[in-house]
Coordinates of C-alpha atoms in Angstrom, one line a residue:
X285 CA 1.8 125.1 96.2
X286 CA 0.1 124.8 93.2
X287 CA 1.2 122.2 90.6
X288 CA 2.7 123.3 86.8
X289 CA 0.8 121.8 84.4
X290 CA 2.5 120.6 80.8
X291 CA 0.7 119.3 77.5
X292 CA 2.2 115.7 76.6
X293 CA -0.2 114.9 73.8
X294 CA -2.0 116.5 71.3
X295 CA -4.8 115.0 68.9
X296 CA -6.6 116.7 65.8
X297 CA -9.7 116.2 63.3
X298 CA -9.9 118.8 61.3
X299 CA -11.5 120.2 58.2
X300 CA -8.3 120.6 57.0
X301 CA -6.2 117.1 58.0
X302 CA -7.3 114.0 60.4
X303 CA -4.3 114.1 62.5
X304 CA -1.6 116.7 63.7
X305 CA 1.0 116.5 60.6
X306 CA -1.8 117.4 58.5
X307 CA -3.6 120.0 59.8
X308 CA -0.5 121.6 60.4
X309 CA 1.1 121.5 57.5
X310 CA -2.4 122.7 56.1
X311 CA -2.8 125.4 58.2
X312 CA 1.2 126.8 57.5
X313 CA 0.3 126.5 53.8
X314 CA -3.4 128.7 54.1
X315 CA -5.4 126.1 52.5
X316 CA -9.1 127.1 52.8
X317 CA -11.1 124.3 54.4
X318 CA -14.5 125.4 53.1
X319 CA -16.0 123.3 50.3
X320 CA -19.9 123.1 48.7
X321 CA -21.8 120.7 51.8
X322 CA -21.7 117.0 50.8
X323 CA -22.9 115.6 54.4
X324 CA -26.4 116.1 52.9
X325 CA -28.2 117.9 50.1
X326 CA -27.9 121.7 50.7
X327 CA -30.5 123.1 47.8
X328 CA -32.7 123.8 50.0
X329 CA -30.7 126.0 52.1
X330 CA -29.8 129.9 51.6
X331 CA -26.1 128.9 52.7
X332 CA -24.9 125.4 50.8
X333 CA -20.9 125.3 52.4
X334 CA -19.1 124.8 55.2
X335 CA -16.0 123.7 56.4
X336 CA -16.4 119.9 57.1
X337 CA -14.2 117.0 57.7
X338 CA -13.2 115.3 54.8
X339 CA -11.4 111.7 54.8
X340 CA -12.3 111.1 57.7
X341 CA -12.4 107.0 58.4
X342 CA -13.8 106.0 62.3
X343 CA -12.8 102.8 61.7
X344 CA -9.0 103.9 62.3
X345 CA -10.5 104.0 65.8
X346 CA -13.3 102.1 66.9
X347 CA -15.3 99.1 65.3
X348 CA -18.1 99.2 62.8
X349 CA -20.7 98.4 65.8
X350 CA -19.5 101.7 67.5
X351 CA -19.8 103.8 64.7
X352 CA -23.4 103.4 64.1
X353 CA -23.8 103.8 67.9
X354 CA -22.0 106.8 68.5
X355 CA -22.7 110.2 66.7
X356 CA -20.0 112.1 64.5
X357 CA -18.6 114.7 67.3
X358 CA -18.1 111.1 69.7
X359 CA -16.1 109.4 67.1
X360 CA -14.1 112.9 66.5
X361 CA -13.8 113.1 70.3
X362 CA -12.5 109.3 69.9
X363 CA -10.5 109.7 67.1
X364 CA -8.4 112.7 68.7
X365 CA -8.1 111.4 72.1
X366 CA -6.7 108.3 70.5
X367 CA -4.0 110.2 68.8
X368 CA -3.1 112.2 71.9
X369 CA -2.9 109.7 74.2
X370 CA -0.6 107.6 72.0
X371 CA 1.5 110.9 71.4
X372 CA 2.0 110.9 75.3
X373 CA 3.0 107.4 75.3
X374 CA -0.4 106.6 77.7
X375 CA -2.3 103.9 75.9
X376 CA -3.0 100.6 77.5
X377 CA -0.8 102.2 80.7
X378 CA -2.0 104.8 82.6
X379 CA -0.1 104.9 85.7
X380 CA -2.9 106.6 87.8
X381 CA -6.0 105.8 86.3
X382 CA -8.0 106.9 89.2
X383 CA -6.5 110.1 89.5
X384 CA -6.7 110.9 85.6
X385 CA -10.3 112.5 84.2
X386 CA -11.7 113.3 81.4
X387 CA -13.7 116.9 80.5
X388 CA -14.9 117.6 77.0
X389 CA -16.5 120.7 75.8
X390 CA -19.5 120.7 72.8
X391 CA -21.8 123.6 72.3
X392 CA -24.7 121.1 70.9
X393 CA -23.6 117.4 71.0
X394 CA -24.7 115.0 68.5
X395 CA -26.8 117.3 66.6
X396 CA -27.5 114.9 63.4
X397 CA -28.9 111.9 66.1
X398 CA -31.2 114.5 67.1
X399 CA -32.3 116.1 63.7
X400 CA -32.7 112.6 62.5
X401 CA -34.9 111.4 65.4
X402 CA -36.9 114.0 65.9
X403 CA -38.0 113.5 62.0
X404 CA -38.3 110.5 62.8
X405 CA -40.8 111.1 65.7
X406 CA -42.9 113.3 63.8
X407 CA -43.0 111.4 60.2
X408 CA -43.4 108.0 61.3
X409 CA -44.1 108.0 65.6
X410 CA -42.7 107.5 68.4
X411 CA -41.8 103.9 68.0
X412 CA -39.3 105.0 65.4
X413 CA -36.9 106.6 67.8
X414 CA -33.9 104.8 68.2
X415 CA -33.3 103.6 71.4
X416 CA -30.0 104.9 71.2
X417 CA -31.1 108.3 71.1
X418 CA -29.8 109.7 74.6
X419 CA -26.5 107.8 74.6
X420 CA -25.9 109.6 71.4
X421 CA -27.1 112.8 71.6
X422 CA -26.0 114.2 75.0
X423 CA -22.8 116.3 74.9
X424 CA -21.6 114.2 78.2
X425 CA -20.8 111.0 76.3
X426 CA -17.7 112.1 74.5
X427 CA -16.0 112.2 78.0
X428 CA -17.7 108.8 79.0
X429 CA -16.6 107.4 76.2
X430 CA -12.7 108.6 76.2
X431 CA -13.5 107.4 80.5
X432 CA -14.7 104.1 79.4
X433 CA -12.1 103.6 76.5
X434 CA -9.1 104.2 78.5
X435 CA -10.2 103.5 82.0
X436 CA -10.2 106.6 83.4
X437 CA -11.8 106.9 86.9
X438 CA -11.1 110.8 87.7
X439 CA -13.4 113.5 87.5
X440 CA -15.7 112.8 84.3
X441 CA -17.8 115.8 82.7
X442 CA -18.8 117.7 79.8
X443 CA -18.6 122.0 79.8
X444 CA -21.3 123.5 77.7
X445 CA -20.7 127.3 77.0
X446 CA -21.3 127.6 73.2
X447 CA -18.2 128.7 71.4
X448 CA -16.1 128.8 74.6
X449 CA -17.0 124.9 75.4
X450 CA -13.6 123.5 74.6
X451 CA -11.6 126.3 75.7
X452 CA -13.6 126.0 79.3
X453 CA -13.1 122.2 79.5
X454 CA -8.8 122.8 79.0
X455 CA -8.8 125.7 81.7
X456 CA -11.1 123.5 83.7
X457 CA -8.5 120.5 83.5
X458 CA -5.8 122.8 84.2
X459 CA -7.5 124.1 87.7
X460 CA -8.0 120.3 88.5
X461 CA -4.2 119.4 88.0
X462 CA -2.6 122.2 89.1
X463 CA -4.6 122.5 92.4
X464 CA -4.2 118.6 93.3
X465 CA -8.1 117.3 92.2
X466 CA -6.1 115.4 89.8
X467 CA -2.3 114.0 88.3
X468 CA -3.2 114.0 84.4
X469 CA -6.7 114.8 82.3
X470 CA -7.5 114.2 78.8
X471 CA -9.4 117.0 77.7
X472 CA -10.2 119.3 74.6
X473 CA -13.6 119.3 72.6
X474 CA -15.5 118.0 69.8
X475 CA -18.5 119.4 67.5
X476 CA -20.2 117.9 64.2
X477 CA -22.7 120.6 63.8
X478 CA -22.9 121.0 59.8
X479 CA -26.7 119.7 59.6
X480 CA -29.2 121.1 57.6
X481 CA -30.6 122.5 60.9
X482 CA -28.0 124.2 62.4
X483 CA -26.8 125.5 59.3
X484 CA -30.5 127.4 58.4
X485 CA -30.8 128.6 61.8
X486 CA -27.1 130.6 62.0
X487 CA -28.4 131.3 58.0
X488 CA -31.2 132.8 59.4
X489 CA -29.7 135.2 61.8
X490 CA -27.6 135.8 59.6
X491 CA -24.5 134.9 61.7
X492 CA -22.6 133.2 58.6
X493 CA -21.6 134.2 55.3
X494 CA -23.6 133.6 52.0
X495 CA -20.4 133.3 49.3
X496 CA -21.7 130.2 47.8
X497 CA -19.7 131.4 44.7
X498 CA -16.4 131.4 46.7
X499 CA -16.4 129.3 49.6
X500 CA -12.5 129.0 49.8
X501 CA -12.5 132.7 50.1
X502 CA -16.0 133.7 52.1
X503 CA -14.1 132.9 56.0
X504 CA -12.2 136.5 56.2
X505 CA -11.3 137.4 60.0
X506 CA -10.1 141.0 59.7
X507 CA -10.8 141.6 56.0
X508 CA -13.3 144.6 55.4
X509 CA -15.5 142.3 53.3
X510 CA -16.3 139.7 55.9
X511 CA -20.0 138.9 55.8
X512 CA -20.2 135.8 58.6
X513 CA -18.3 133.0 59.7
X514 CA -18.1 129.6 58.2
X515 CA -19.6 126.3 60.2
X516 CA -17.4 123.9 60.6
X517 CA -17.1 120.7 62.3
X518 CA -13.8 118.6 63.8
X519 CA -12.0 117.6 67.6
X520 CA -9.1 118.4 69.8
X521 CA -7.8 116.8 72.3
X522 CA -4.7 117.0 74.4
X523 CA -3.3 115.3 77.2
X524 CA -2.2 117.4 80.2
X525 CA -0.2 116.2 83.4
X526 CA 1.6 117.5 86.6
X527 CA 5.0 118.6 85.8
X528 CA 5.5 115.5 88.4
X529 CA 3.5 113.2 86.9
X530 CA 5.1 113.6 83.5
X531 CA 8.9 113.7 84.8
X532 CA 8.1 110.2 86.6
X533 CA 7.4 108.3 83.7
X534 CA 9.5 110.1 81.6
X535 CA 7.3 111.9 79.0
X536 CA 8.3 114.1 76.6
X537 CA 6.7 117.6 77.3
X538 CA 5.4 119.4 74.4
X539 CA 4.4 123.1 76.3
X540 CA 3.2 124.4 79.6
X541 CA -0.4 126.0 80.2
X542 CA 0.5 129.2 82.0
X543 CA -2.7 131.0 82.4
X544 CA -6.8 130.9 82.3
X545 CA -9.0 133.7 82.3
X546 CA -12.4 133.8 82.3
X547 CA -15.5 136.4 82.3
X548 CA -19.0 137.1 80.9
X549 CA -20.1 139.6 79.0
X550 CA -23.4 140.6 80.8
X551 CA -24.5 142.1 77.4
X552 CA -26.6 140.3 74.6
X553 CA -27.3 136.8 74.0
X554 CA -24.9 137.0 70.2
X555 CA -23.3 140.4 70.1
X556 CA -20.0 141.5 72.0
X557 CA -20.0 143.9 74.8
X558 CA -19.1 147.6 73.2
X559 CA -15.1 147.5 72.8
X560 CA -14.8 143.7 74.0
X561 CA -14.8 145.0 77.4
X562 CA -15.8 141.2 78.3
X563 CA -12.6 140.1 76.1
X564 CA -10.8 142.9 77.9
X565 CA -11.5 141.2 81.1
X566 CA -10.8 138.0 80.3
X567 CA -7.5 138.1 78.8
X568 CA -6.5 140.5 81.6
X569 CA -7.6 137.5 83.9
X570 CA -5.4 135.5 82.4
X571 CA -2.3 137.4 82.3
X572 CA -2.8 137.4 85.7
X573 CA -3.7 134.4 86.6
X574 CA -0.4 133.1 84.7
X575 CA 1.7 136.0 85.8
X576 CA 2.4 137.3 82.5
X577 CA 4.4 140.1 81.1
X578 CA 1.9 141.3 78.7
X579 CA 5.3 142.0 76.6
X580 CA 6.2 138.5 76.8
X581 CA 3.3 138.0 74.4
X582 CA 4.0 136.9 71.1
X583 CA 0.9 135.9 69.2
X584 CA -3.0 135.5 70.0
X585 CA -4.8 133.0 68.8
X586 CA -7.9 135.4 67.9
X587 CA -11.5 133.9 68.4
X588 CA -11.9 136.3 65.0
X589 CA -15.2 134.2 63.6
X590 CA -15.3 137.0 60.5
X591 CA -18.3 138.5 62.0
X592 CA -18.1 142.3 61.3
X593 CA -19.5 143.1 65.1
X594 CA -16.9 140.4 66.6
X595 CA -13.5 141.1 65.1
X596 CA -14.1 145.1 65.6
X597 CA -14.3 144.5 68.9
X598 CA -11.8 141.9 69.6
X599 CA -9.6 144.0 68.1
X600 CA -10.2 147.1 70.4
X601 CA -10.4 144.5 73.3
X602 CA -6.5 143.2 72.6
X603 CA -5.7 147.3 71.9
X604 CA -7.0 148.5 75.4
X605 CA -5.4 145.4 77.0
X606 CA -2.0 145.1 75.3
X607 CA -1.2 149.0 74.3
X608 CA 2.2 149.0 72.0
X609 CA 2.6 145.9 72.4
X610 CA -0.4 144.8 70.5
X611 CA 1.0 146.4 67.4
X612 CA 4.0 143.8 68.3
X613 CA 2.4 140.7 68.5
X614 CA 0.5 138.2 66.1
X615 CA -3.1 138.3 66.4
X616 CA -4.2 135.9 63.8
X617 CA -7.3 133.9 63.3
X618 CA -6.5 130.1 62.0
X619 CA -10.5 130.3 61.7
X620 CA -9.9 131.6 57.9
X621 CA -8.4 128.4 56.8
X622 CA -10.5 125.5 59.7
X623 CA -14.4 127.4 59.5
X624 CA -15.6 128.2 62.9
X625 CA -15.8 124.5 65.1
X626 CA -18.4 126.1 67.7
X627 CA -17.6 124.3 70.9
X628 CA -14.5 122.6 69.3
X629 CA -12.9 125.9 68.6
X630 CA -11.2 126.6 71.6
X631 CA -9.3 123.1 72.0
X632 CA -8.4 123.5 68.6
X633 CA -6.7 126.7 68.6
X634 CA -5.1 126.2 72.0
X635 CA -3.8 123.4 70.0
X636 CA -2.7 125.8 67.3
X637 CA -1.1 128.0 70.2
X638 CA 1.0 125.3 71.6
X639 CA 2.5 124.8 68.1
X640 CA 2.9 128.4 67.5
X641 CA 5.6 128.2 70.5
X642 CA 6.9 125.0 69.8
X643 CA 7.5 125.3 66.4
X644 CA 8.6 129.1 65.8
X645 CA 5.9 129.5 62.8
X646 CA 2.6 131.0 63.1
X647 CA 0.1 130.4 60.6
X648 CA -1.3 133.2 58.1
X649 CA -4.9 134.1 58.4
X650 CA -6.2 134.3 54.5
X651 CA -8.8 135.6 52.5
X652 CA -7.1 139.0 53.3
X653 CA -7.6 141.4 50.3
X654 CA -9.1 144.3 51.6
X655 CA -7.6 145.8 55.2
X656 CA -10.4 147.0 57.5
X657 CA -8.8 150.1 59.3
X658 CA -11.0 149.5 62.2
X659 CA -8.9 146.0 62.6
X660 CA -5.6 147.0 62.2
X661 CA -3.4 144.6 64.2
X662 CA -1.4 142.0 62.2
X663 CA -2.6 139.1 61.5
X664 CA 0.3 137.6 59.3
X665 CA -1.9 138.4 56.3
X666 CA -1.9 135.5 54.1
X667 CA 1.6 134.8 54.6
X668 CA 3.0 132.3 57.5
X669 CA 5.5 133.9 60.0
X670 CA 8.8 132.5 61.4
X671 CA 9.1 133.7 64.5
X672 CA 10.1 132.4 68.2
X673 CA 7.0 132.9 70.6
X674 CA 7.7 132.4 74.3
X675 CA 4.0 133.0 75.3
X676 CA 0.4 132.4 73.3
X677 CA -2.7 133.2 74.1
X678 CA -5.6 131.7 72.8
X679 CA -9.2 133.5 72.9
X680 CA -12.6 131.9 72.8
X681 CA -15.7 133.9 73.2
X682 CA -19.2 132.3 73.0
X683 CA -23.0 133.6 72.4
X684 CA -24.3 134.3 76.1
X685 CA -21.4 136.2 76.6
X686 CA -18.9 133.6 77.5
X687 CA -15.2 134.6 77.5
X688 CA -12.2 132.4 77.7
X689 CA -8.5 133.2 77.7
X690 CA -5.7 130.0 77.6
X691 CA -1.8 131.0 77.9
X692 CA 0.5 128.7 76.9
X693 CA 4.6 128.9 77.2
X694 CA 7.5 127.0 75.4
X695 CA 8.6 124.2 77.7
X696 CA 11.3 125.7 80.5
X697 CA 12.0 123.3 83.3

């Protein structure tokens, strides 16, 4: 019989707070998270903001030598595992460290190592490439690093699936506990992607939006003036155990994953499947796999990137899937206020999920001034909403056509 899996720590570094408490209370109060770049000099680009991390001090977590040696989305990683593994009362004592793993999603990995090497190569040669290159690029190491920090000899790897990395890693983890593979898995995801790079190339195909004049205001899931998404970078992590496991040692259960749901588009390498027949799929997957009463739904964590193609049909896609009951529910996008984290996005707003049901408040999506009829679900318009939620879902969707659905219930032993 199949294991119920419960989430005993959370960890968060976001664009809009370093830890939980603060991105929280950020998120509940709409503050916008974009800002003018100051990771690097932006003239040169055609799209100069984005929603990075700011305050942001590794050596909370890990010495100076580390942090020269690991790249940005590692010491995120890091930094939010540490915070969620304290939160579940794990560190320094895991109880089954070879039974415990460790899967971490990124889309890219330590993009600024490789922009900065591969200048490197081609200005001054090949003996200027750091010999620290690999270690610090590959997306893998942010779960080798969380394995080798805490001692965690379980199954150990890193899911790569664009925008739907993090959220793939979490419904991974859940499979692994819940079927016996493993007792307890520190998973989630990490990106640090705002380089001048990656931010001309989504410039260039014109996947984000150009309000250099009002970057607090240019991330608008929903709003009939969206023009793109906002890049932005951060981690999430949370800790997820047996219902066993956790009753043994007596932690304190924060929610229970109830559902994953997965499914590819078959489509186009960046746009949705007509009607989010994809999204369809995957949420209906999950439903399933959780045995959910669609009605028991109370909010939706919505992948809503402020793309005009991807929020038309995510929309449709929650319509054909939820009928009445989608007029009911929440379907927000916390995107509006944290920038899109590619392959952090998904452990990040499952995160936002699980508080959403423990907490009885869901956050607004802002930057709503002009409703698109064509999106027409609410999506607590710049407003927060108190309201008990029994059941979240949380979507991710990445380019390739990845879908992922996460459930997650309010704690009911």
């Amino acid at each position: 019989m199949p294991h119920r899996v419960v989430v005993t720590g959370l960890g968060l570094v976001t664009p809009v707070g370093t830890d939980v408490e603060s991105t929280w209370n950020a998120l509940l109060a709409g503050t916008p998270g974009a800002a003018p770049i100051k990771k690097f000099d932006p003239a040169k680009l055609s799209v100069r903001f984005a929603c990075e991390v700011k305050g942001f001090d590794p050596l909370q977590y890990i010495d100076r030598k580390e942090a020269r040696r690991y790249d940005l989305f590692a010491q995120f990683a890091l930094a939010a595992a540490h915070q969620a593994v304290s939160q579940a009362g794990l560190e320094g004592r895991f109880p089954s460290p070879e039974r415990t793993g460790v899967v971490i999603g990124s889309g890219i990995g330590g993009m600024q190592t490789y922009e900065e090497n591969c200048t490197a190569y081609v200005l001054k040669g090949p003996d200027r490439v750091s010999p620290f290159f690999v270690p610090m690029f590959i997306p893998d190491i942010a779960p080798g690093l969380v394995s080798i920090r805490y001692g965690l000899k379980g199954p150990n790897f890193a899911t790569v699936s664009a925008c739907a990395s993090s959220a793939h890693a979490i419904g991974e983890s859940y499979n692994m506990i819940r079927y016996g593979a493993a007792d307890a898995m520190v998973t989630g995801g990490s990106e640090a992607a705002i380089t001048g790079l990656t931010v001309a190339a989504f410039a260039n195909m014109k996947a984000l939006s150009f309000r250099n004049d009002s970057p607090e205001t240019a991330s608008r899931p929903f709003d009939q003036d969206r023009d793109g998404f906002v890049l932005g970078d951060g981690g999430a992590i949370v800790v997820l155990e047996s219902q066993e496991h956790a009753e043994q040692r007596g932690a304190r259960i924060l929610g229970e994953v109830v559902g994953y749901g997965l499914s590819a588009d078959a489509y186009h390498i960046t746009s949705p499947a007509e009607h989010g027949e994809g999204a369809q799929r995957a949420m209906r997957a999950c439903l399933a796999d959780g045995g959910i009463d669609a009605n028991d739904v109370g909010y939706i964590n919505a992948h809503g990137t402020s793309t005009p193609q991807g929020d038309v049909a995510e929309t449709e896609a929650v319509k054909a899937v939820f009928g009445e009951q989608a007029y009911r529910l929440v379907f927000g996008s916390t995107k509006s206020m944290t920038g899109h984290l590619l392959g952090g996005a998904g452990a990040l707003e499952f995160a936002v999920s699980l508080l959403v049901v423990r907490c009885g408040v869901i956050p607004p999506t802002i930057n709503q001034f002009t409703p698109d009829p064509e999106c027409d679900l609410d999506s607590a318009p710049n407003q927060k909403v108190e309201r008990r939620v029994d059941v979240a879902l949380s979507n991710s969707f990445g380019f390739g056509g990845h879908n992922v659905t996460l459930g997650v219930k309010r704690w009911e032993p």
